[in-house]
Coordinates of C-alpha atoms in Angstrom, one line a residue:
M1 CA 1.1 -25.5 2.6
R2 CA 2.0 -26.0 6.2
H3 CA 5.6 -25.0 5.5
D4 CA 4.4 -21.9 3.6
H5 CA 2.2 -20.9 6.6
V6 CA 5.2 -21.1 8.9
R7 CA 7.3 -19.0 6.5
Q8 CA 4.7 -16.4 6.5
I9 CA 4.3 -16.3 10.1
L10 CA 8.1 -16.0 10.7
S11 CA 8.0 -13.2 8.0
Y12 CA 5.0 -11.5 9.8
H13 CA 6.8 -11.7 13.4
R14 CA 10.0 -10.2 11.8
R15 CA 8.1 -7.3 10.1
S16 CA 6.0 -6.7 13.0
K17 CA 8.9 -6.0 15.4
H18 CA 10.1 -2.8 16.8
Y19 CA 13.7 -2.0 16.3
L20 CA 15.8 0.6 18.0
Q21 CA 16.4 2.3 14.7
R22 CA 12.5 2.2 13.6
Y23 CA 9.2 1.2 14.7
A24 CA 6.8 -1.5 13.0
D25 CA 4.5 0.0 10.5
G26 CA 1.7 1.9 11.9
P27 CA -1.0 4.5 10.8
G28 CA 1.2 7.3 11.5
R29 CA -1.5 9.5 13.0
L30 CA -4.9 8.6 14.5
E31 CA -8.2 9.5 12.9
W32 CA -10.0 10.0 16.1
L33 CA -13.4 10.3 14.4
N34 CA -12.9 7.0 12.8
Q35 CA -12.0 5.1 15.9
P36 CA -13.8 1.8 15.8
A37 CA -17.0 1.5 18.2
P38 CA -15.8 -0.3 21.3
F39 CA -19.0 -2.3 21.7
R40 CA -20.4 -4.9 19.1
T41 CA -24.0 -5.4 19.1
Y42 CA -26.3 -7.4 17.0
V43 CA -29.3 -5.2 15.9
G44 CA -32.5 -7.0 15.9
A45 CA -31.5 -9.9 18.3
P46 CA -33.7 -10.3 21.4
V47 CA -32.0 -9.2 24.5
I48 CA -32.0 -10.5 27.9
D49 CA -30.8 -8.0 30.8
L50 CA -28.6 -9.6 33.3
A51 CA -28.7 -8.8 36.9
L52 CA -25.5 -7.3 38.7
L53 CA -24.8 -9.9 41.2
A54 CA -20.9 -10.1 41.6
E55 CA -21.1 -8.3 44.9
A56 CA -22.5 -11.5 46.3
I57 CA -19.2 -13.4 45.5
V58 CA -17.4 -13.1 48.8
A59 CA -15.0 -15.9 48.6
P60 CA -11.4 -14.8 49.4
Y61 CA -8.9 -14.2 46.4
G62 CA -6.7 -16.8 47.7
D63 CA -9.3 -19.5 47.7
L64 CA -9.4 -19.3 43.9
Y65 CA -6.1 -21.3 43.9
V66 CA -7.4 -23.9 46.3
L67 CA -9.1 -26.8 44.7
G68 CA -12.6 -27.5 46.3
A69 CA -12.4 -24.4 48.5
I70 CA -15.4 -22.8 46.9
A71 CA -18.7 -24.7 46.6
P72 CA -19.8 -24.8 42.9
R73 CA -22.9 -23.0 41.9
R74 CA -25.5 -24.3 39.6
P75 CA -25.2 -23.0 36.0
A76 CA -28.3 -20.8 35.5
L77 CA -29.0 -17.3 34.1
D78 CA -27.9 -15.7 37.3
T79 CA -24.6 -17.6 37.6
L80 CA -23.9 -16.8 33.9
A81 CA -24.5 -13.1 34.6
I82 CA -21.8 -13.4 37.5
L83 CA -19.3 -15.2 35.1
F84 CA -19.6 -12.4 32.4
E85 CA -19.5 -9.5 35.0
L86 CA -16.4 -10.9 36.5
S87 CA -14.6 -11.7 33.2
L88 CA -15.7 -9.4 30.3
G89 CA -17.8 -6.8 32.2
L90 CA -17.1 -3.3 32.9
S91 CA -15.1 -2.5 36.0
A92 CA -15.3 1.3 35.9
W93 CA -15.8 4.6 33.8
K94 CA -13.2 7.2 33.6
E95 CA -14.0 10.8 32.7
L96 CA -11.8 13.6 32.0
Q97 CA -12.8 17.1 30.6
G98 CA -16.1 15.8 29.0
S99 CA -14.5 12.6 27.8
R100 CA -15.7 9.4 29.2
W101 CA -14.5 5.8 28.4
A102 CA -15.1 2.4 30.0
L103 CA -12.7 -0.1 31.8
R104 CA -13.2 -3.8 31.8
C105 CA -12.2 -6.6 34.0
N106 CA -10.3 -8.1 31.0
P107 CA -7.5 -5.7 30.0
S108 CA -6.8 -4.6 26.6
S109 CA -4.0 -3.0 24.6
G110 CA -4.8 0.7 24.2
N111 CA -8.2 -0.1 25.9
L112 CA -9.4 -0.9 22.5
H113 CA -11.1 -4.4 23.2
P114 CA -11.1 -6.5 20.1
T115 CA -12.3 -9.5 22.2
E116 CA -16.1 -10.6 22.0
G117 CA -17.6 -13.2 24.1
Y118 CA -20.4 -15.9 23.6
A119 CA -22.4 -18.4 25.8
I120 CA -23.5 -21.6 24.0
V121 CA -25.7 -23.2 26.5
P122 CA -28.1 -26.0 26.8
T123 CA -31.3 -25.2 28.5
L124 CA -30.6 -23.6 31.8
P125 CA -32.8 -22.2 34.6
G126 CA -34.0 -18.9 33.2
L127 CA -32.4 -19.4 29.8
E128 CA -33.3 -21.2 26.6
A129 CA -30.9 -23.4 24.7
G130 CA -28.9 -21.5 22.1
V131 CA -26.0 -19.1 21.3
Y132 CA -25.8 -15.7 23.0
H133 CA -23.6 -12.8 22.6
Y134 CA -22.4 -10.7 25.6
V135 CA -22.6 -6.9 25.5
S136 CA -20.5 -5.4 28.4
R137 CA -21.8 -2.1 28.1
D138 CA -25.2 -3.1 29.0
H139 CA -24.5 -6.2 30.9
R140 CA -27.0 -8.1 28.7
L141 CA -27.2 -11.2 26.4
E142 CA -28.1 -11.0 22.7
R143 CA -29.8 -14.2 21.7
R144 CA -28.2 -14.9 18.1
C145 CA -29.6 -18.5 17.8
T146 CA -32.3 -20.5 19.5
F147 CA -31.5 -24.2 19.1
T148 CA -34.1 -26.9 18.0
A149 CA -35.1 -29.4 20.4
A150 CA -33.0 -31.9 18.9
T151 CA -29.9 -29.7 18.9
A152 CA -30.3 -28.8 22.5
A153 CA -30.7 -32.3 23.4
A154 CA -27.5 -33.2 21.3
L155 CA -25.7 -30.4 23.2
T156 CA -26.9 -31.7 26.5
L157 CA -25.7 -35.2 25.9
R158 CA -22.3 -34.1 24.5
L159 CA -21.5 -31.8 27.4
P160 CA -20.8 -32.9 31.1
A161 CA -23.5 -32.5 33.4
Q162 CA -23.7 -28.9 34.8
S163 CA -21.6 -27.3 32.1
F164 CA -21.9 -25.0 28.9
L165 CA -19.5 -23.5 26.4
L166 CA -17.9 -20.2 26.2
G167 CA -16.5 -18.8 23.0
L168 CA -14.2 -15.9 22.2
S169 CA -13.5 -13.9 18.9
S170 CA -11.4 -10.9 18.0
I171 CA -12.2 -7.9 15.7
H172 CA -8.6 -7.1 14.4
W173 CA -9.5 -3.7 13.1
R174 CA -10.1 -2.4 16.6
E175 CA -6.4 -2.8 17.4
A176 CA -5.0 -2.1 13.8
W177 CA -6.7 1.4 13.7
K178 CA -4.1 2.5 16.3
Y179 CA -1.1 0.0 16.1
G180 CA -1.1 -1.3 12.6
V181 CA 0.7 -4.2 11.8
R182 CA 1.6 -5.2 15.2
A183 CA -2.1 -5.3 16.1
F184 CA -2.5 -8.9 15.4
R185 CA 0.0 -9.7 18.3
Y186 CA -2.0 -7.4 20.4
C187 CA -5.3 -9.1 19.7
Q188 CA -3.8 -12.7 20.8
H189 CA -2.4 -10.9 24.0
D190 CA -5.9 -9.8 24.8
A191 CA -7.4 -13.3 23.8
G192 CA -5.1 -14.6 26.4
H193 CA -6.1 -12.0 29.1
A194 CA -9.7 -12.9 28.2
L195 CA -9.2 -16.5 28.6
A196 CA -7.6 -16.0 32.1
A197 CA -10.4 -13.5 33.0
C198 CA -13.1 -16.2 32.2
R199 CA -11.0 -18.9 34.2
Y200 CA -10.9 -16.8 37.3
A201 CA -14.4 -15.7 37.0
A202 CA -15.4 -19.5 36.8
A203 CA -13.2 -20.3 39.8
A204 CA -15.2 -17.7 41.9
L205 CA -18.4 -19.5 41.1
G206 CA -16.6 -22.9 42.1
W207 CA -16.3 -24.1 38.3
S208 CA -13.5 -25.3 36.1
A209 CA -12.8 -24.3 32.7
R210 CA -10.9 -25.8 29.8
L211 CA -9.8 -24.6 26.4
L212 CA -11.0 -27.0 23.6
D213 CA -8.0 -27.1 21.4
A214 CA -9.3 -29.8 18.9
P215 CA -12.0 -27.8 17.0
G216 CA -10.9 -25.9 14.0
D217 CA -11.6 -22.2 13.6
A218 CA -14.1 -23.0 11.0
E219 CA -16.1 -24.9 13.4
V220 CA -15.8 -22.3 16.1
A221 CA -16.9 -19.6 13.5
A222 CA -19.9 -21.8 12.6
L223 CA -20.9 -22.3 16.2
L224 CA -20.8 -18.6 17.0
G225 CA -22.5 -17.7 13.8
L226 CA -19.4 -15.6 12.5
D227 CA -19.3 -17.4 9.3
R228 CA -23.0 -16.0 8.4
D229 CA -22.3 -14.0 5.4
A230 CA -25.7 -12.7 4.9
D231 CA -25.6 -11.4 8.6
F232 CA -22.5 -9.5 8.1
A233 CA -23.3 -8.1 4.6
A234 CA -23.9 -4.7 5.6
V235 CA -20.7 -4.1 7.5
H236 CA -17.1 -3.7 6.1
P237 CA -15.1 -7.0 6.1
L238 CA -12.7 -5.8 8.5
D239 CA -15.5 -5.2 11.2
R240 CA -16.0 -8.9 11.1
E241 CA -14.8 -11.3 13.9
H242 CA -12.1 -13.9 13.7
P243 CA -12.8 -17.2 15.8
D244 CA -10.5 -17.6 18.7
A245 CA -11.2 -20.0 21.4
L246 CA -14.0 -22.2 22.7
L247 CA -14.0 -23.3 26.3
V248 CA -16.1 -25.8 28.3
V249 CA -17.1 -24.1 31.7
G250 CA -18.7 -25.6 34.8
H251 CA -18.7 -28.8 36.7
L252 CA -16.0 -30.7 35.1
S253 CA -14.2 -33.9 36.0
P254 CA -10.9 -35.5 34.5
G255 CA -11.4 -38.1 31.7
A256 CA -14.4 -36.6 30.1
A257 CA -14.7 -37.2 26.5
D258 CA -14.1 -34.5 23.9
L259 CA -17.0 -32.5 22.4
N260 CA -18.1 -33.5 18.9
L261 CA -19.2 -30.2 17.7
S262 CA -20.9 -31.8 14.6
A263 CA -23.7 -32.6 16.7
V264 CA -24.5 -29.1 17.5
K265 CA -26.3 -27.3 14.7
G266 CA -28.2 -24.0 15.3
S267 CA -31.3 -22.7 13.7
D268 CA -33.3 -19.6 13.9
W269 CA -30.5 -17.1 13.7
T270 CA -31.4 -13.4 14.4
G271 CA -29.5 -10.0 14.5
A272 CA -27.0 -8.1 12.4
P273 CA -23.8 -6.7 13.7
N274 CA -23.3 -2.8 14.0
P275 CA -20.9 -1.1 11.7
L276 CA -17.6 -0.1 13.7
S277 CA -16.0 2.6 11.7
R278 CA -17.1 4.7 8.7
E279 CA -13.7 4.1 6.9
H280 CA -11.1 1.4 7.2
V281 CA -7.5 0.7 6.4
S282 CA -6.4 -2.9 5.4
W283 CA -3.1 -4.1 6.6
E284 CA -2.2 -6.9 4.4
L285 CA 0.3 -8.5 6.7
I286 CA -2.4 -9.0 9.3
N287 CA -4.6 -10.7 6.6
L288 CA -1.6 -12.9 5.7
V289 CA -0.7 -14.0 9.2
A290 CA -4.5 -14.4 10.0
A291 CA -4.9 -16.8 7.3
A292 CA -1.4 -18.5 8.0
T293 CA -2.5 -19.2 11.7
W294 CA -6.2 -20.4 10.7
K295 CA -6.4 -23.7 12.7
P296 CA -7.9 -26.7 11.2
A297 CA -9.7 -29.2 13.2
T298 CA -7.1 -31.5 14.8
A299 CA -7.4 -34.9 16.6
P300 CA -9.7 -34.8 19.6
E301 CA -8.2 -35.1 23.0
P302 CA -10.0 -35.5 26.5
F303 CA -10.6 -32.0 27.4
F304 CA -10.1 -32.2 31.1
T305 CA -7.3 -34.6 31.4
P306 CA -4.4 -32.7 33.2
Q307 CA -1.3 -32.5 31.0
P308 CA 2.0 -34.1 32.5
L309 CA 3.7 -31.3 34.5
P310 CA 6.8 -31.2 36.6
P311 CA 6.1 -32.1 40.2
L312 CA 5.5 -29.2 42.2
A313 CA 4.9 -28.5 46.0
A314 CA 1.3 -27.4 46.9
L315 CA 0.7 -23.8 46.2
P316 CA 1.6 -21.8 49.4
P317 CA -1.4 -19.9 51.3
T318 CA -2.0 -16.6 49.8
H319 CA 0.6 -14.0 50.8
S320 CA -1.9 -11.1 50.1
R321 CA -4.5 -9.2 52.2
P322 CA -7.6 -11.4 52.7
M323 CA -9.8 -9.5 50.2
P324 CA -12.8 -10.9 48.3
A325 CA -11.9 -12.2 44.8
S326 CA -14.7 -10.4 43.3
R327 CA -13.0 -7.1 44.4
I328 CA -9.6 -7.9 43.4
I329 CA -10.9 -8.7 39.8
R330 CA -12.8 -5.5 39.5
Q331 CA -10.3 -3.2 40.8
R332 CA -7.7 -4.5 38.4
R333 CA -6.3 -1.5 36.5
S334 CA -3.4 -0.9 34.0
A335 CA -1.1 1.5 35.8
V336 CA 0.3 4.5 33.6
E337 CA 3.0 5.7 35.9
F338 CA 5.0 4.2 38.9
D339 CA 6.5 6.2 41.7
G340 CA 9.9 4.8 41.5
Q341 CA 10.1 4.2 45.1
T342 CA 7.8 1.4 46.1
S343 CA 9.6 -2.0 46.9
L344 CA 8.6 -5.4 47.7
D345 CA 10.3 -8.1 49.8
A346 CA 11.7 -11.1 48.3
A347 CA 9.1 -13.6 50.0
A348 CA 6.4 -11.5 48.5
L349 CA 8.0 -11.6 45.1
Y350 CA 8.6 -15.4 45.4
H351 CA 5.1 -15.8 46.1
M352 CA 3.9 -13.9 43.1
L353 CA 6.1 -15.8 40.9
E354 CA 4.8 -19.2 42.1
R355 CA 1.4 -18.3 40.9
L356 CA 3.0 -18.3 37.4
L357 CA 3.8 -21.9 37.6
P358 CA 1.2 -24.4 36.4
R359 CA -0.3 -27.0 38.6
P360 CA -3.2 -29.4 37.9
G361 CA -6.4 -28.1 38.9
V362 CA -5.2 -24.8 39.9
P363 CA -6.5 -21.6 38.0
P364 CA -5.7 -20.3 35.4
W365 CA -3.2 -22.7 34.2
D366 CA -5.5 -25.9 34.2
L367 CA -7.3 -23.8 31.4
L368 CA -4.5 -24.6 28.8
P369 CA -4.0 -28.2 27.4
W370 CA -0.4 -27.8 26.8
R371 CA 2.8 -27.8 28.8
P372 CA 4.2 -24.2 29.5
H373 CA 6.2 -22.7 26.5
L374 CA 7.0 -19.1 28.1
H375 CA 9.5 -18.1 30.6
A376 CA 10.7 -14.7 31.8
G377 CA 13.7 -12.6 31.8
V378 CA 13.2 -10.4 35.0
F379 CA 14.8 -7.1 35.7
I380 CA 14.8 -6.7 39.5
H381 CA 14.9 -3.1 40.5
R382 CA 13.5 -2.8 44.2
V383 CA 13.1 -6.1 46.0
R384 CA 14.3 -6.3 49.5
G385 CA 16.5 -9.3 50.1
L386 CA 17.6 -9.5 46.4
S387 CA 20.3 -7.8 44.5
P388 CA 19.3 -5.7 41.6
G389 CA 20.0 -7.1 38.3
L390 CA 18.8 -9.7 35.6
Y391 CA 17.2 -13.0 36.6
F392 CA 15.6 -15.7 34.6
L393 CA 12.5 -17.6 35.6
E394 CA 12.0 -21.0 34.1
R395 CA 8.5 -22.3 34.1
D396 CA 9.3 -25.6 33.1
P397 CA 12.7 -27.2 34.1
A398 CA 12.9 -29.0 30.8
V399 CA 14.0 -25.9 29.2
H400 CA 17.1 -25.3 31.4
E401 CA 19.7 -26.7 29.3
A402 CA 18.6 -25.2 26.0
M403 CA 18.0 -21.8 27.6
Q404 CA 21.4 -21.8 29.3
A405 CA 23.0 -22.8 26.0
A406 CA 21.4 -20.0 24.1
C407 CA 22.1 -17.3 26.6
R408 CA 25.2 -15.3 27.3
P409 CA 28.2 -17.7 28.5
T410 CA 29.2 -15.1 31.2
F411 CA 25.8 -15.3 33.1
L412 CA 26.0 -16.7 36.6
W413 CA 22.8 -19.0 36.7
R414 CA 22.9 -18.6 40.5
R415 CA 19.7 -19.5 42.6
P416 CA 18.9 -16.7 45.0
A417 CA 19.0 -17.2 48.9
L418 CA 15.8 -18.7 50.4
C419 CA 14.1 -19.1 46.8
P420 CA 11.6 -21.9 47.1
D421 CA 12.9 -25.3 45.8
D422 CA 10.3 -25.6 43.1
L423 CA 10.8 -21.8 41.8
D424 CA 13.5 -22.1 39.0
L425 CA 14.7 -18.6 39.4
Y426 CA 18.2 -17.7 38.5
L427 CA 20.5 -14.5 38.9
L428 CA 22.1 -14.1 35.6
A429 CA 23.8 -10.8 36.3
E430 CA 24.0 -8.2 39.1
G431 CA 23.7 -4.4 38.5
D432 CA 21.3 -1.5 38.2
L433 CA 19.6 -2.4 35.0
R434 CA 16.8 0.2 35.2
E435 CA 18.2 2.1 32.0
T436 CA 18.3 -1.1 30.1
A437 CA 14.7 -2.0 31.2
R438 CA 13.7 1.3 30.2
T439 CA 15.3 1.1 26.7
V440 CA 14.1 -2.3 25.6
S441 CA 10.5 -1.2 26.5
C442 CA 10.5 1.6 24.0
H443 CA 12.1 4.1 26.2
Q444 CA 9.1 4.0 28.6
D445 CA 10.0 5.1 32.3
I446 CA 7.4 2.6 33.7
A447 CA 9.6 -0.3 32.9
A448 CA 12.3 1.3 35.2
D449 CA 10.4 2.8 37.9
G450 CA 8.5 -0.2 39.2
V451 CA 9.4 -3.1 41.5
F452 CA 10.5 -5.3 38.6
S453 CA 9.8 -5.7 34.8
L454 CA 10.1 -8.6 32.6
G455 CA 10.1 -9.9 29.1
M456 CA 8.1 -13.1 28.3
I457 CA 10.5 -15.3 26.6
A458 CA 8.8 -18.0 24.4
E459 CA 10.0 -21.4 23.0
F460 CA 9.1 -20.3 19.6
G461 CA 10.3 -21.4 16.2
G462 CA 10.5 -25.1 17.3
V463 CA 6.9 -25.0 18.8
I464 CA 5.5 -23.5 15.7
R465 CA 7.2 -25.9 13.3
A466 CA 6.3 -29.0 15.5
R467 CA 2.8 -28.2 16.8
G468 CA 1.5 -26.3 13.7
P469 CA 1.3 -22.6 12.4
W470 CA -1.7 -21.9 14.6
S471 CA 0.6 -22.4 17.7
Y472 CA 1.7 -18.9 17.0
R473 CA -1.5 -17.5 18.4
R474 CA -1.5 -19.8 21.4
L475 CA 1.9 -18.7 22.4
F476 CA 0.6 -15.2 22.6
W477 CA -2.6 -16.4 24.4
E478 CA -0.1 -18.1 27.0
A479 CA 1.5 -14.7 27.4
G480 CA -1.8 -13.1 28.2
V481 CA -2.6 -15.5 30.8
L482 CA 0.8 -14.9 32.3
G483 CA 0.0 -11.3 32.1
H484 CA -3.2 -11.6 33.7
V485 CA -1.9 -13.5 36.7
L486 CA 0.7 -10.6 37.4
Y487 CA -2.3 -8.1 37.2
L488 CA -4.3 -9.8 39.9
E489 CA -1.2 -10.8 42.0
A490 CA -0.1 -7.3 42.1
E491 CA -3.8 -5.9 43.1
A492 CA -3.7 -8.4 45.8
A493 CA -0.3 -7.3 47.0
G494 CA -1.5 -3.7 47.3
I495 CA 0.5 -2.5 44.1
R496 CA -0.2 -2.4 40.4
A497 CA 0.9 -3.8 37.0
T498 CA 0.6 -2.9 33.5
G499 CA 1.3 -4.8 30.2
I500 CA 3.7 -3.3 27.7
G501 CA 3.1 -4.3 24.2
C502 CA 5.7 -1.7 22.8
Y503 CA 9.1 -3.0 23.2
F504 CA 12.2 -3.7 21.1
D505 CA 12.1 -7.4 20.2
D506 CA 15.7 -7.9 19.3
A507 CA 17.1 -5.4 21.9
M508 CA 15.5 -7.8 24.7
H509 CA 17.1 -10.6 22.9
E510 CA 20.5 -8.8 22.7
V511 CA 20.3 -8.5 26.7
L512 CA 20.0 -12.1 27.1
G513 CA 22.3 -13.0 24.1
L514 CA 19.7 -15.0 22.1
A515 CA 20.0 -15.4 18.4
G516 CA 17.9 -17.1 15.8
D517 CA 14.2 -17.9 16.2
H518 CA 14.3 -20.6 18.9
F519 CA 13.4 -18.3 21.5
Q520 CA 11.6 -14.8 21.2
S521 CA 10.2 -12.3 23.4
L522 CA 6.4 -12.0 23.1
Y523 CA 5.3 -9.6 25.7
H524 CA 6.6 -7.3 28.4
F525 CA 5.1 -6.5 31.8
T526 CA 5.9 -4.2 34.9
V527 CA 4.9 -4.1 38.5
G528 CA 5.3 -1.2 41.0
G529 CA 3.7 1.5 43.1
P530 CA 1.1 3.4 41.0
V531 CA 0.8 7.1 40.7
E532 CA -2.9 8.1 40.3
D533 CA -4.0 10.8 37.9
R534 CA -6.1 12.7 40.2
R535 CA -7.5 14.8 37.2
L536 CA -9.6 11.7 36.4
R537 CA -13.0 11.1 37.7
T538 CA -14.0 7.4 38.3
L539 CA -17.5 6.4 38.0
P540 CA -19.1 3.0 38.9
P541 CA -19.2 0.4 36.1
Y542 CA -22.8 0.3 35.6
F543 CA -24.2 3.7 37.0
H544 CA -25.9 4.1 33.5
L545 CA -28.1 1.2 33.7
D546 CA -30.7 2.5 36.2
E547 CA -31.7 5.2 33.7
Q548 CA -31.6 2.8 30.6
R549 CA -33.6 0.1 32.6
G550 CA -36.0 2.4 34.0
G551 CA -34.8 2.0 37.4

């Protein structure tokens, strides 16, 4: 069965590729009246309005990367409110010609936001033990389940002191409505962005966070109430949520034992999910790959024991302006156009790329319990002190020989001048590659008009076969985490970034000379000087709550 699942995944990946000659299957045209509702709510569930307190977080952005620099807060209703506000909360509203749409701290493909967030908590100050769904539009919690006293006690015993659980799920239909078969990829990107957003928000509170990779999807679904067929009976099957990730958040220490979820059984569930669309289109390839990547429970591992990583020097002090972390997080935007002129000096680029290397105890990479599997082919366009051309960033030096053997034999593999010793960045070929970058990213100018753009190259087929079919999703999660670091680093440097989900997979492979499935490009990204659309009006993220809450 595992072999069949791997075959189905590789088939999906091939059939969801964009090619220079044709694009992956999609809806053709958009039925705007049928666009899925962007906010999930559970009708009938008791609600708890959260205070807007993120402004109180004044720690500098650079302190997020320094272990112990931010004193840990006590987990409570108010600090949970800050965590959600800085991770999955709204960051602004945009308005144009009578149309209004929300932006969020966690980015999403097409701003469609398939990711839902949950808190599973023991009794905290101001909050009963139970399962809560977060509604970003209203900045409130919906209490889906109140734990019995025995369940709450079991959860308290199983969790490290001063910690709780955070769950993520995806509604694939939200992306499939616009993107067709490629939507499953984008949902996984978004899950990775949400994971990173949660990790950064936790860091701003002085907390740690760790992905629990042992629980199976069935366990996560049961814990979040996603397997309760009676609750979802009134909505279309495509409006249901797919379990993604479970994190432990709070005051964590290395060596803590893995959480046994069988000790946590909820009771007294309330609320029914809202329908998202009047009509639905089922994409069979998405159904097949979702089933093939369904994760079983696997052997428990210590959930905060750092993975063995290459020895790296301490992360250098921030190269950015000393801005509060909360401001950087909330001002993050996806650029839609670059000016084609902004440049960056090489030291600033090196600093940005250093943030992409995993270091024990340093966000967001201490979140993931595996060694890095993603690297980057980088198109340098406008970096002062570096020749324009194609470069390659290895995030784990163990990949070097295999990567060099897989790429074009004519590549230089030359280290740039003054590059930090622990940054494995190589010049492959010099030249103006703006047109190449534009072409491989679906002919989008933004890939050529920035400071640099890149394709994230994953160790692919071997990882999926060795670690299990569910690793397919986790590779995309790692790509989303990488992208989120680039988003925040660009904001800190005074420029902007954007993720590019539309790219020609094999055209990027051809640039590098890659063949077969050992390496695959999973996400593209670009960074540069943004051109603002002055037709748009920007409104504060929660301006509407004063009226709703009677303020």
